[in-house]
Coordinates of C-alpha atoms in Angstrom, one line a residue:
X285 CA 210.6 206.0 233.3
X286 CA 210.7 203.1 235.7
X287 CA 211.5 204.7 239.0
X288 CA 208.7 203.7 241.4
X289 CA 207.7 200.5 239.6
X290 CA 211.3 199.2 239.6
X291 CA 211.5 199.9 243.3
X292 CA 208.3 198.1 244.1
X293 CA 208.9 195.0 241.9
X294 CA 212.6 194.9 242.7
X295 CA 211.9 194.9 246.4
X296 CA 209.2 192.2 246.0
X297 CA 211.6 190.0 244.1
X298 CA 214.4 190.7 246.6
X299 CA 212.0 190.0 249.4
X300 CA 211.0 186.6 247.9
X301 CA 214.6 185.7 247.5
X302 CA 215.4 186.6 251.1
X303 CA 212.4 184.5 252.2
X304 CA 213.7 181.4 250.3
X305 CA 217.2 181.9 251.7
X306 CA 216.1 182.4 255.3
X307 CA 213.7 179.5 255.2
X308 CA 216.3 177.2 253.8
X309 CA 218.8 178.3 256.5
X310 CA 216.2 177.9 259.3
X311 CA 215.3 174.4 258.1
X312 CA 219.0 173.5 258.0
X313 CA 219.6 174.8 261.5
X314 CA 216.4 173.3 262.9
X315 CA 216.8 169.7 261.7
X316 CA 220.1 168.0 262.7
X317 CA 221.8 165.8 260.2
X318 CA 220.6 162.7 262.0
X319 CA 217.0 163.8 261.6
X320 CA 216.9 164.6 258.0
X321 CA 213.7 163.8 256.1
X322 CA 213.6 160.1 254.9
X323 CA 213.0 159.3 251.3
X324 CA 209.8 157.6 252.3
X325 CA 208.1 157.1 255.7
X326 CA 208.1 153.5 256.8
X327 CA 204.6 153.8 258.3
X328 CA 203.0 156.9 256.9
X329 CA 199.9 158.2 258.6
X330 CA 197.2 160.1 256.8
X331 CA 197.3 163.9 257.3
X332 CA 193.7 164.0 258.5
X333 CA 192.0 160.8 259.7
X334 CA 188.5 162.3 259.3
X335 CA 186.9 163.1 255.9
X336 CA 186.4 166.6 254.7
X337 CA 183.3 168.4 255.9
X338 CA 181.3 169.5 252.9
X339 CA 179.6 172.7 253.9
X340 CA 179.1 176.2 252.5
X341 CA 181.4 179.0 253.6
X342 CA 180.0 181.3 256.3
X343 CA 177.9 184.1 254.9
X344 CA 177.5 186.3 257.9
X345 CA 181.2 187.1 258.6
X346 CA 184.2 187.8 256.4
X347 CA 186.6 184.9 255.8
X348 CA 189.9 184.9 257.7
X349 CA 192.8 186.8 256.1
X350 CA 195.5 185.4 254.0
X351 CA 199.0 184.8 255.3
X352 CA 201.1 187.9 255.9
X353 CA 204.6 188.2 254.4
X354 CA 207.0 185.8 255.8
X355 CA 208.8 188.3 258.1
X356 CA 205.6 188.7 260.0
X357 CA 204.6 185.0 260.3
X358 CA 206.5 184.0 263.5
X359 CA 204.4 186.3 265.7
X360 CA 201.1 186.0 264.0
X361 CA 200.8 182.5 262.7
X362 CA 199.7 179.6 264.9
X363 CA 200.8 176.0 264.3
X364 CA 198.6 173.8 262.1
X365 CA 195.1 173.2 263.2
X366 CA 194.2 169.8 264.7
X367 CA 192.5 167.3 262.4
X368 CA 189.0 168.4 263.3
X369 CA 189.1 171.9 261.9
X370 CA 186.0 174.0 261.9
X371 CA 186.4 175.9 258.7
X372 CA 186.0 174.7 255.1
X373 CA 189.7 174.7 254.3
X374 CA 191.5 172.1 256.5
X375 CA 194.8 173.4 257.7
X376 CA 194.8 176.5 255.6
X377 CA 192.9 179.8 255.6
X378 CA 190.5 180.4 252.7
X379 CA 191.1 183.2 250.2
X380 CA 189.7 186.6 250.6
X381 CA 188.3 188.8 247.8
X382 CA 191.7 189.1 246.0
X383 CA 193.5 186.2 247.4
X384 CA 194.6 182.7 246.5
X385 CA 194.3 179.3 248.0
X386 CA 192.3 176.1 247.6
X387 CA 188.7 176.5 246.3
X388 CA 185.8 175.6 248.7
X389 CA 185.0 172.0 248.8
X390 CA 181.5 172.5 247.3
X391 CA 182.9 174.2 244.3
X392 CA 181.9 171.9 241.4
X393 CA 183.4 168.7 242.6
X394 CA 183.1 166.0 245.3
X395 CA 185.6 166.2 248.2
X396 CA 188.2 163.4 248.5
X397 CA 187.8 160.9 251.3
X398 CA 190.9 162.2 253.0
X399 CA 194.0 164.4 252.1
X400 CA 196.7 162.7 250.0
X401 CA 199.8 161.2 251.5
X402 CA 203.3 162.7 251.2
X403 CA 206.8 161.8 252.0
X404 CA 207.7 165.2 253.5
X405 CA 207.3 166.2 257.1
X406 CA 206.5 169.7 258.3
X407 CA 209.2 172.0 259.7
X408 CA 209.0 173.0 263.3
X409 CA 208.9 176.7 262.4
X410 CA 205.6 178.5 262.7
X411 CA 205.8 180.0 259.2
X412 CA 206.3 176.6 257.6
X413 CA 203.6 174.9 259.7
X414 CA 200.9 177.3 258.7
X415 CA 201.3 176.5 255.0
X416 CA 202.2 172.8 255.2
X417 CA 198.6 171.5 255.3
X418 CA 197.8 173.3 252.1
X419 CA 201.0 172.1 250.5
X420 CA 200.1 168.5 251.5
X421 CA 196.5 168.8 250.3
X422 CA 197.6 169.7 246.7
X423 CA 200.6 167.4 246.6
X424 CA 198.5 164.6 245.0
X425 CA 201.6 162.5 244.0
X426 CA 203.1 162.6 247.5
X427 CA 206.5 163.5 246.2
X428 CA 207.1 166.7 248.3
X429 CA 207.1 168.7 245.0
X430 CA 204.2 170.4 243.2
X431 CA 203.8 170.0 239.5
X432 CA 202.4 172.8 237.4
X433 CA 198.9 171.1 237.6
X434 CA 199.1 170.7 241.4
X435 CA 200.3 174.3 241.9
X436 CA 197.5 175.6 239.8
X437 CA 195.1 173.8 242.2
X438 CA 196.6 175.7 245.1
X439 CA 196.3 179.1 243.5
X440 CA 192.8 180.5 242.8
X441 CA 191.4 184.0 242.6
X442 CA 188.9 185.6 244.9
X443 CA 186.0 184.3 242.8
X444 CA 187.5 180.8 243.0
X445 CA 188.6 180.7 239.4
X446 CA 191.9 179.0 238.8
X447 CA 195.0 181.0 238.1
X448 CA 195.8 181.5 234.4
X449 CA 198.2 178.7 233.2
X450 CA 200.7 181.3 232.0
X451 CA 200.7 183.0 235.4
X452 CA 201.4 179.6 237.0
X453 CA 204.2 178.9 234.6
X454 CA 205.7 182.3 235.4
X455 CA 205.6 181.6 239.1
X456 CA 207.4 178.2 238.6
X457 CA 210.1 179.9 236.6
X458 CA 210.6 182.6 239.2
X459 CA 210.7 180.3 242.3
X460 CA 212.0 177.0 241.0
X461 CA 215.4 177.5 242.6
X462 CA 216.7 174.0 241.9
X463 CA 215.5 174.1 238.2
X464 CA 213.6 170.8 238.7
X465 CA 210.5 172.1 236.9
X466 CA 208.5 171.7 240.2
X467 CA 208.0 173.6 243.4
X468 CA 209.3 172.3 246.7
X469 CA 207.9 173.3 250.1
X470 CA 210.5 176.0 250.7
X471 CA 209.9 177.4 247.2
X472 CA 206.2 177.3 247.8
X473 CA 206.5 179.4 251.0
X474 CA 208.5 182.0 249.1
X475 CA 206.0 182.0 246.3
X476 CA 203.0 182.4 248.7
X477 CA 204.7 185.3 250.5
X478 CA 205.4 187.0 247.1
X479 CA 201.8 186.7 246.1
X480 CA 200.6 188.0 249.5
X481 CA 202.7 191.1 249.0
X482 CA 201.2 191.5 245.5
X483 CA 197.7 191.2 247.0
X484 CA 198.4 194.3 249.1
X485 CA 199.0 196.2 245.9
X486 CA 195.9 194.7 244.3
X487 CA 193.8 195.8 247.2
X488 CA 195.2 199.3 247.0
X489 CA 194.2 199.9 243.4
X490 CA 190.8 198.0 243.6
X491 CA 189.1 201.2 244.6
X492 CA 185.5 199.9 244.3
X493 CA 186.3 196.7 246.2
X494 CA 184.9 194.6 243.4
X495 CA 187.6 192.0 243.6
X496 CA 188.7 192.9 240.0
X497 CA 190.8 195.7 238.4
X498 CA 188.9 197.9 235.9
X499 CA 190.6 199.7 233.0
X500 CA 190.5 203.0 235.0
X501 CA 192.0 201.3 238.0
X502 CA 194.7 199.6 235.9
X503 CA 195.7 203.0 234.4
X504 CA 195.9 204.5 237.9
X505 CA 198.1 201.6 239.0
X506 CA 200.6 202.1 236.1
X507 CA 200.8 205.8 236.9
X508 CA 201.5 205.0 240.5
X509 CA 204.2 202.6 239.4
X510 CA 205.9 205.5 237.6
X511 CA 204.9 204.8 234.0
X512 CA 204.1 207.5 231.5
X513 CA 202.4 205.5 228.8
X514 CA 200.0 206.4 226.0
X515 CA 196.3 205.6 226.5
X516 CA 196.5 203.4 223.4
X517 CA 199.3 201.3 224.8
X518 CA 197.6 201.0 228.2
X519 CA 194.4 199.9 226.5
X520 CA 196.3 197.3 224.4
X521 CA 198.0 195.9 227.5
X522 CA 194.8 195.8 229.5
X523 CA 192.8 194.1 226.7
X524 CA 195.6 191.6 226.2
X525 CA 195.3 190.3 229.8
X526 CA 191.7 191.1 230.5
X527 CA 190.5 188.1 228.4
X528 CA 186.8 188.2 228.9
X529 CA 186.1 191.6 227.6
X530 CA 184.0 192.7 230.6
X531 CA 186.4 195.3 232.1
X532 CA 187.3 193.0 235.0
X533 CA 190.9 191.9 235.4
X534 CA 191.4 189.2 238.0
X535 CA 194.2 189.1 240.5
X536 CA 196.4 186.6 238.7
X537 CA 196.3 188.4 235.4
X538 CA 197.1 191.7 237.1
X539 CA 200.2 190.2 238.6
X540 CA 201.2 188.6 235.2
X541 CA 200.6 191.8 233.3
X542 CA 202.7 193.9 235.7
X543 CA 205.6 191.5 235.7
X544 CA 205.6 191.2 231.9
X545 CA 205.5 194.9 231.6
X546 CA 208.6 195.1 233.9
X547 CA 210.4 192.6 231.7
X548 CA 209.5 194.5 228.5
X549 CA 210.8 197.6 230.1
X550 CA 214.1 195.9 231.0
X551 CA 214.4 194.7 227.4
X552 CA 213.7 198.3 226.2
X553 CA 216.3 199.8 228.5
X554 CA 218.9 197.5 227.1
X555 CA 218.7 199.4 223.8
X556 CA 218.0 202.9 225.3
X557 CA 221.7 203.6 226.0
X558 CA 221.3 207.4 226.4
X559 CA 218.2 206.9 228.7
X560 CA 216.1 209.4 226.8
X561 CA 213.1 207.0 226.5
X562 CA 213.5 206.4 222.7
X563 CA 215.4 203.8 220.7
X564 CA 216.1 203.1 217.0
X565 CA 216.1 199.5 216.2
X566 CA 214.9 197.0 213.5
X567 CA 211.9 194.8 214.0
X568 CA 213.9 191.7 213.4
X569 CA 216.4 192.8 216.0
X570 CA 213.7 193.0 218.7
X571 CA 212.1 189.6 217.9
X572 CA 215.1 187.4 217.1
X573 CA 215.4 184.4 219.5
X574 CA 218.6 184.9 221.5
X575 CA 221.2 182.1 221.8
X576 CA 221.5 183.0 225.5
X577 CA 217.9 181.6 226.1
X578 CA 218.2 177.9 226.7
X579 CA 214.4 177.7 227.1
X580 CA 213.8 179.1 223.6
X581 CA 216.5 177.0 222.1
X582 CA 214.8 173.9 223.4
X583 CA 211.4 175.2 222.3
X584 CA 212.7 175.4 218.7
X585 CA 212.8 171.7 218.5
X586 CA 209.1 171.6 218.1
X587 CA 209.1 173.7 214.9
X588 CA 208.5 172.2 211.4
X589 CA 210.4 174.6 209.1
X590 CA 213.1 174.6 206.5
X591 CA 215.7 176.5 208.5
X592 CA 216.0 177.8 212.1
X593 CA 218.6 180.5 212.7
X594 CA 220.0 180.7 216.3
X595 CA 221.3 184.2 217.1
X596 CA 224.5 185.5 218.5
X597 CA 224.1 189.1 217.3
X598 CA 221.6 191.8 218.3
X599 CA 219.4 189.8 220.6
X600 CA 222.3 188.8 222.8
X601 CA 223.7 191.4 225.1
X602 CA 227.5 192.0 225.3
X603 CA 227.8 190.2 228.7
X604 CA 225.9 187.2 227.4
X605 CA 227.9 186.5 224.2
X606 CA 230.2 183.8 225.8
X607 CA 227.2 182.0 227.4
X608 CA 225.2 182.2 224.1
X609 CA 228.1 180.6 222.1
X610 CA 228.4 177.8 224.6
X611 CA 224.6 177.2 224.6
X612 CA 224.4 177.0 220.8
X613 CA 227.4 174.8 220.6
X614 CA 225.9 172.4 223.1
X615 CA 222.5 172.5 221.5
X616 CA 223.9 171.7 218.1
X617 CA 225.8 168.7 219.5
X618 CA 222.5 167.1 220.3
X619 CA 220.5 164.9 217.9
X620 CA 218.8 166.9 215.1
X621 CA 215.2 167.9 215.4
X622 CA 213.0 166.0 213.0
X623 CA 211.0 169.0 211.9
X624 CA 214.0 171.3 211.1
X625 CA 215.9 170.7 207.9
X626 CA 218.7 173.2 208.4
X627 CA 220.4 174.5 211.5
X628 CA 221.8 178.0 211.0
X629 CA 223.7 180.4 213.4
X630 CA 223.7 184.1 213.0
X631 CA 227.1 185.4 214.1
X632 CA 228.1 189.0 214.9
X633 CA 229.1 191.2 212.0
X634 CA 232.8 191.0 210.9
X635 CA 233.2 194.7 211.7
X636 CA 232.5 194.2 215.4
X637 CA 235.5 192.0 216.0
X638 CA 233.4 189.3 217.6
X639 CA 232.9 187.1 214.5
X640 CA 236.1 185.1 215.1
X641 CA 235.2 184.1 218.6
X642 CA 231.7 183.2 217.4
X643 CA 233.0 181.0 214.6
X644 CA 235.7 179.4 216.7
X645 CA 233.1 178.1 219.1
X646 CA 230.0 177.2 217.0
X647 CA 232.0 175.5 214.3
X648 CA 232.9 172.8 216.8
X649 CA 229.3 171.7 216.8
X650 CA 228.7 168.8 214.3
X651 CA 225.1 169.7 213.4
X652 CA 225.7 173.2 212.2
X653 CA 224.7 173.6 208.5
X654 CA 224.8 177.3 207.8
X655 CA 226.5 180.5 209.0
X656 CA 224.3 183.6 208.6
X657 CA 226.6 186.6 208.3
X658 CA 224.9 190.0 209.1
X659 CA 225.8 193.4 207.6
X660 CA 227.7 192.1 204.7
X661 CA 228.8 195.3 202.9
X662 CA 231.7 194.0 200.8
X663 CA 233.3 190.8 199.5
X664 CA 236.0 191.1 202.2
X665 CA 233.4 190.2 204.9
X666 CA 232.7 186.9 203.3
X667 CA 236.4 186.4 202.6
X668 CA 237.1 186.6 206.3
X669 CA 234.4 184.1 207.2
X670 CA 235.5 181.7 204.4
X671 CA 239.1 181.7 205.6
X672 CA 238.1 180.9 209.2
X673 CA 235.9 178.0 208.0
X674 CA 238.7 176.6 205.8
X675 CA 241.1 176.7 208.7
X676 CA 238.6 175.2 211.3
X677 CA 236.9 172.7 209.1
X678 CA 239.0 171.9 206.0
X679 CA 237.0 168.7 205.5
X680 CA 233.8 170.6 204.8
X681 CA 235.3 172.8 202.1
X682 CA 234.0 172.8 198.6
X683 CA 235.2 174.4 195.4
X684 CA 231.8 175.5 194.3
X685 CA 228.2 174.6 193.7
X686 CA 228.7 174.1 190.0
X687 CA 231.1 171.1 190.2
X688 CA 230.6 169.7 193.7
X689 CA 226.9 170.4 194.5
X690 CA 225.8 172.0 197.7
X691 CA 228.6 172.1 200.3
X692 CA 228.0 170.4 203.7
X693 CA 228.5 173.9 205.2
X694 CA 227.0 177.0 203.7
X695 CA 226.8 180.8 204.2
X696 CA 223.8 183.1 204.0
X697 CA 224.6 186.8 203.6
X698 CA 222.3 189.5 205.0
X699 CA 222.1 192.5 202.7
X700 CA 221.3 195.5 204.9
X701 CA 222.8 198.6 203.2
X702 CA 223.0 200.6 200.1
X703 CA 226.7 199.8 199.8
X704 CA 225.9 196.1 199.8
X705 CA 223.3 196.5 197.0
X706 CA 225.8 198.3 194.8
X707 CA 228.3 195.4 195.1
X708 CA 226.0 192.4 194.9
X709 CA 227.9 190.8 192.1
X710 CA 231.2 191.0 194.0
X711 CA 229.6 189.6 197.2
X712 CA 228.1 186.6 195.3
X713 CA 231.6 185.7 194.0
X714 CA 233.4 186.1 197.4
X715 CA 232.9 182.6 198.8
X716 CA 232.3 179.1 197.5
X717 CA 230.3 178.5 200.6
X718 CA 227.7 181.2 199.8
X719 CA 224.3 179.6 199.2
X720 CA 222.1 182.7 199.1
X721 CA 221.2 186.3 200.1
X722 CA 218.7 187.6 202.6
X723 CA 217.2 191.0 202.4
X724 CA 217.0 192.8 205.7
X725 CA 214.5 195.6 204.9
X726 CA 214.4 197.4 208.3
X727 CA 218.2 198.0 208.4
X728 CA 218.2 198.9 204.7
X729 CA 215.4 201.5 205.4
X730 CA 217.4 202.9 208.3
X731 CA 220.5 203.2 206.1
X732 CA 218.6 205.1 203.4
X733 CA 216.2 207.0 205.8
X734 CA 213.2 205.3 204.1
X735 CA 209.7 204.8 205.6
X736 CA 208.3 201.4 205.1
X737 CA 204.8 201.4 203.4
X738 CA 202.4 198.5 202.8
X739 CA 203.1 198.6 199.1
X740 CA 206.9 198.0 199.7
X741 CA 207.6 200.1 196.6
X742 CA 210.5 201.8 198.4
X743 CA 212.3 198.4 198.4
X744 CA 211.5 197.5 194.8
X745 CA 215.0 198.2 193.3
X746 CA 216.9 196.5 196.1
X747 CA 214.6 193.4 196.1
X748 CA 214.7 193.1 192.3
X749 CA 218.5 193.5 192.3
X750 CA 219.0 190.8 195.0
X751 CA 216.7 188.3 193.3
X752 CA 218.3 188.9 189.9
X753 CA 221.9 188.6 191.0
X754 CA 221.1 185.4 193.0
X755 CA 219.8 183.8 189.8
X756 CA 222.7 185.1 187.8
X757 CA 225.2 183.4 190.1
X758 CA 223.1 180.3 190.6
X759 CA 222.6 180.7 194.3
X760 CA 219.8 178.4 195.5
X761 CA 218.4 180.7 198.3
X762 CA 216.8 184.1 197.8
X763 CA 215.1 185.1 201.0
X764 CA 212.7 188.0 201.1
X765 CA 212.1 190.6 203.8
X766 CA 210.2 190.1 207.1
X767 CA 206.5 190.8 207.2
X768 CA 206.0 192.8 210.4
X769 CA 202.2 192.1 210.6
X770 CA 201.3 188.6 211.7
X771 CA 198.4 188.8 214.1
X772 CA 194.7 188.4 213.1
X773 CA 193.1 188.0 209.8
X774 CA 194.5 191.3 208.5
X775 CA 198.0 190.3 209.4
X776 CA 197.7 186.9 207.7
X777 CA 196.3 188.6 204.6
X778 CA 199.2 191.1 204.5
X779 CA 201.7 188.3 204.9
X780 CA 200.2 186.4 202.0
X781 CA 200.2 189.5 199.8
X782 CA 203.9 190.0 200.6
X783 CA 204.8 186.4 199.9
X784 CA 203.1 186.4 196.5
X785 CA 204.7 189.8 195.7
X786 CA 208.2 188.4 196.6
X787 CA 207.5 185.2 194.7
X788 CA 206.7 187.4 191.6
X789 CA 210.0 189.2 191.9
X790 CA 212.0 185.9 192.0
X791 CA 212.4 185.2 195.7
X792 CA 211.9 181.6 196.8
X793 CA 211.6 182.1 200.5
X794 CA 210.8 184.5 203.3
X795 CA 212.0 185.3 206.8
X796 CA 209.5 184.4 209.6
X797 CA 209.4 186.0 213.0
X798 CA 206.5 184.0 214.5
X799 CA 205.4 180.4 214.2
X800 CA 202.0 181.5 213.0
X801 CA 203.6 182.8 209.8
X802 CA 205.2 179.5 208.7
X803 CA 202.2 177.8 207.2
X804 CA 201.2 180.8 205.2
X805 CA 204.7 181.3 203.8
X806 CA 205.1 177.6 202.9
X807 CA 201.8 177.6 201.1
X808 CA 202.5 180.8 199.2
X809 CA 205.9 179.8 198.0
X810 CA 204.8 176.2 197.1
X811 CA 203.1 175.7 193.7
X812 CA 199.4 176.0 193.8
X813 CA 197.1 173.2 192.6
X814 CA 196.4 175.2 189.4
X815 CA 200.1 175.8 188.8
X816 CA 200.9 172.1 189.3
X817 CA 198.1 171.0 187.0
X818 CA 199.4 173.4 184.3
X819 CA 203.0 172.3 184.7
X820 CA 202.1 168.6 184.6
X821 CA 200.1 169.1 181.4
X822 CA 203.0 170.9 179.8
X823 CA 205.6 168.3 180.7
X824 CA 203.4 165.4 179.6
X825 CA 202.6 167.1 176.3
X826 CA 206.2 168.2 175.8
X827 CA 207.4 164.6 175.8
X828 CA 205.0 163.7 173.0
X829 CA 205.9 166.9 171.1
X830 CA 209.6 165.9 171.2
X831 CA 208.7 162.5 169.8
X832 CA 206.9 164.3 167.0
X833 CA 209.8 166.6 166.4
X834 CA 207.8 169.8 167.3
X835 CA 209.9 172.5 168.9
X836 CA 206.9 174.8 169.4
X837 CA 203.2 174.0 169.9
X838 CA 200.1 175.2 171.6
X839 CA 198.1 174.3 174.6
X840 CA 194.8 176.0 175.5
X841 CA 195.5 178.5 172.7
X842 CA 198.9 179.5 174.1
X843 CA 202.3 179.0 172.4
X844 CA 204.6 176.6 174.2
X845 CA 208.3 176.5 173.6
X846 CA 211.5 175.5 175.4
X847 CA 211.5 178.3 178.1
X848 CA 207.9 177.5 179.0
X849 CA 208.7 173.8 179.3
X850 CA 211.7 174.6 181.5
X851 CA 209.5 176.6 183.8
X852 CA 206.9 173.8 184.0
X853 CA 209.6 171.3 184.9
X854 CA 210.9 173.6 187.6
X855 CA 207.4 173.8 189.1
X856 CA 207.0 170.0 189.1
X857 CA 210.3 169.6 190.8
X858 CA 209.4 172.2 193.5
X859 CA 206.0 170.5 194.1
X860 CA 207.8 167.2 194.7
X861 CA 210.1 168.8 197.2
X862 CA 207.1 170.3 198.9
X863 CA 205.5 166.9 199.3
X864 CA 202.6 167.5 196.9
X865 CA 200.9 164.5 195.2
X866 CA 202.5 164.9 191.8
X867 CA 201.9 161.3 190.8
X868 CA 198.1 161.5 190.9
X869 CA 198.2 164.6 188.8
X870 CA 200.4 162.9 186.2
X871 CA 198.0 160.0 186.2
X872 CA 195.0 162.3 185.6
X873 CA 196.7 164.0 182.6
X874 CA 198.7 161.1 181.1
X875 CA 196.8 161.5 177.8
X876 CA 197.5 165.2 177.4
X877 CA 199.1 165.9 174.0
X878 CA 200.3 169.0 172.2
X879 CA 197.6 171.0 170.2

């Protein structure tokens, strides 16, 4: 499916890597150790002693071309222009229709009095010299490294609009060799050559020479890259990156969309083991954050949720398991995130033989709270995990929730099969660490060959059984299935309906696959204002009824007895945990009495 596209992108990426390597070697060979760059020049001179000339670009002739790929630069590129340059882009050629570079000086802002200072000095090679004035001009801080903001100033489209921020971040991730979060001059040269090569592709498919890629041209490009995609998917991809809705995709978004599509294809191929172009997998499996991604681990610190589960299972490839274990262990050794109440780790299933290695590593982290065990089919799966925890962390063992309260380390079991549903009672008795069950609907549907429908009626028996058995064994967490719709108003409405349906069955939580779902889920499972008002009125009146010796009484024409009072007290307690203003409601209904 990927033949031509992989060749093109792969060669571009290899070419960029070769450019970086060759430039670094040239710079190493060209500058003897005694002449290395100083940390700061003792008497720095301005790049250009004369102010910028503010004038319009020539209208009667095409602008000069962009730099060619680096392997062609030595023979074609002159050394930097002298200070008095005649064009509008001192020391750097302006962009063409599809190019990138600094915007013209008249473009919406006053020119600076002179280019900024920098501590770096240009290399003597022709290829470095041609780009160095541009690099200096956007290096506002004079550090010799471009920040994201500075790099974005250097990269503009043919219509002089800035590159999309996501494209700029992607470029930094690709070319930031030293992982500093910035772009040095060598890295900048490689990035520039990479985009120059992409510009050639852009020009090839911009058949009407408009400077933009239309939907039809975009489809032709994907076909030329070797894709066989449905028109629906191509339309979705195009509309995602063509953000203005005018059938005009700019150069930066064309590059971004093609690279993202390549990465999506790589992720797909990881699961397509027989290379037939089709895979069978669960939705949760595809979207779970992998423990092998340090960037996504760090990003989770900004969440405000009850529990974050870091994954070692399906989202981590076999070759990355060891790295993922080390990443999670190191991450959970750091100070806790203020917005996350519980740190969980999903290990590999016991049947895979990887669970022992997972537990041995992650249990060394002091800030781990919960082990999520997938594919729990029988009590023996939890027996195994319990034995490992007792051996590795005997000080965190507890004899049960009833006598000792919640243990300092807990287990959540994923129920994913018909076999598990038929032995729920045994599973709930298998470990004193067990704090709840999670229903994995997609894997359950696969096991029973079910088709998921919006009504979720096909899961009614399993969901009811899980909620009932959790209550029967006094397990505090009953986590409902994932809602696969989360975008737009329709997705949020579907999510709310599922939350209220699960709450009605007895679930007290729901799995989230996107940050946009968190607020809706928290609001749905928290008591509503009407529920809190009703519960407070019941509890206030119940105290007065007890003083009067009345076991049953009425409120608003409805009979109130012990079970109803118990439910009201539970709602008030949950509202307090959710941070609702229970005190003010009590104050408002302090005079409520039984009828």
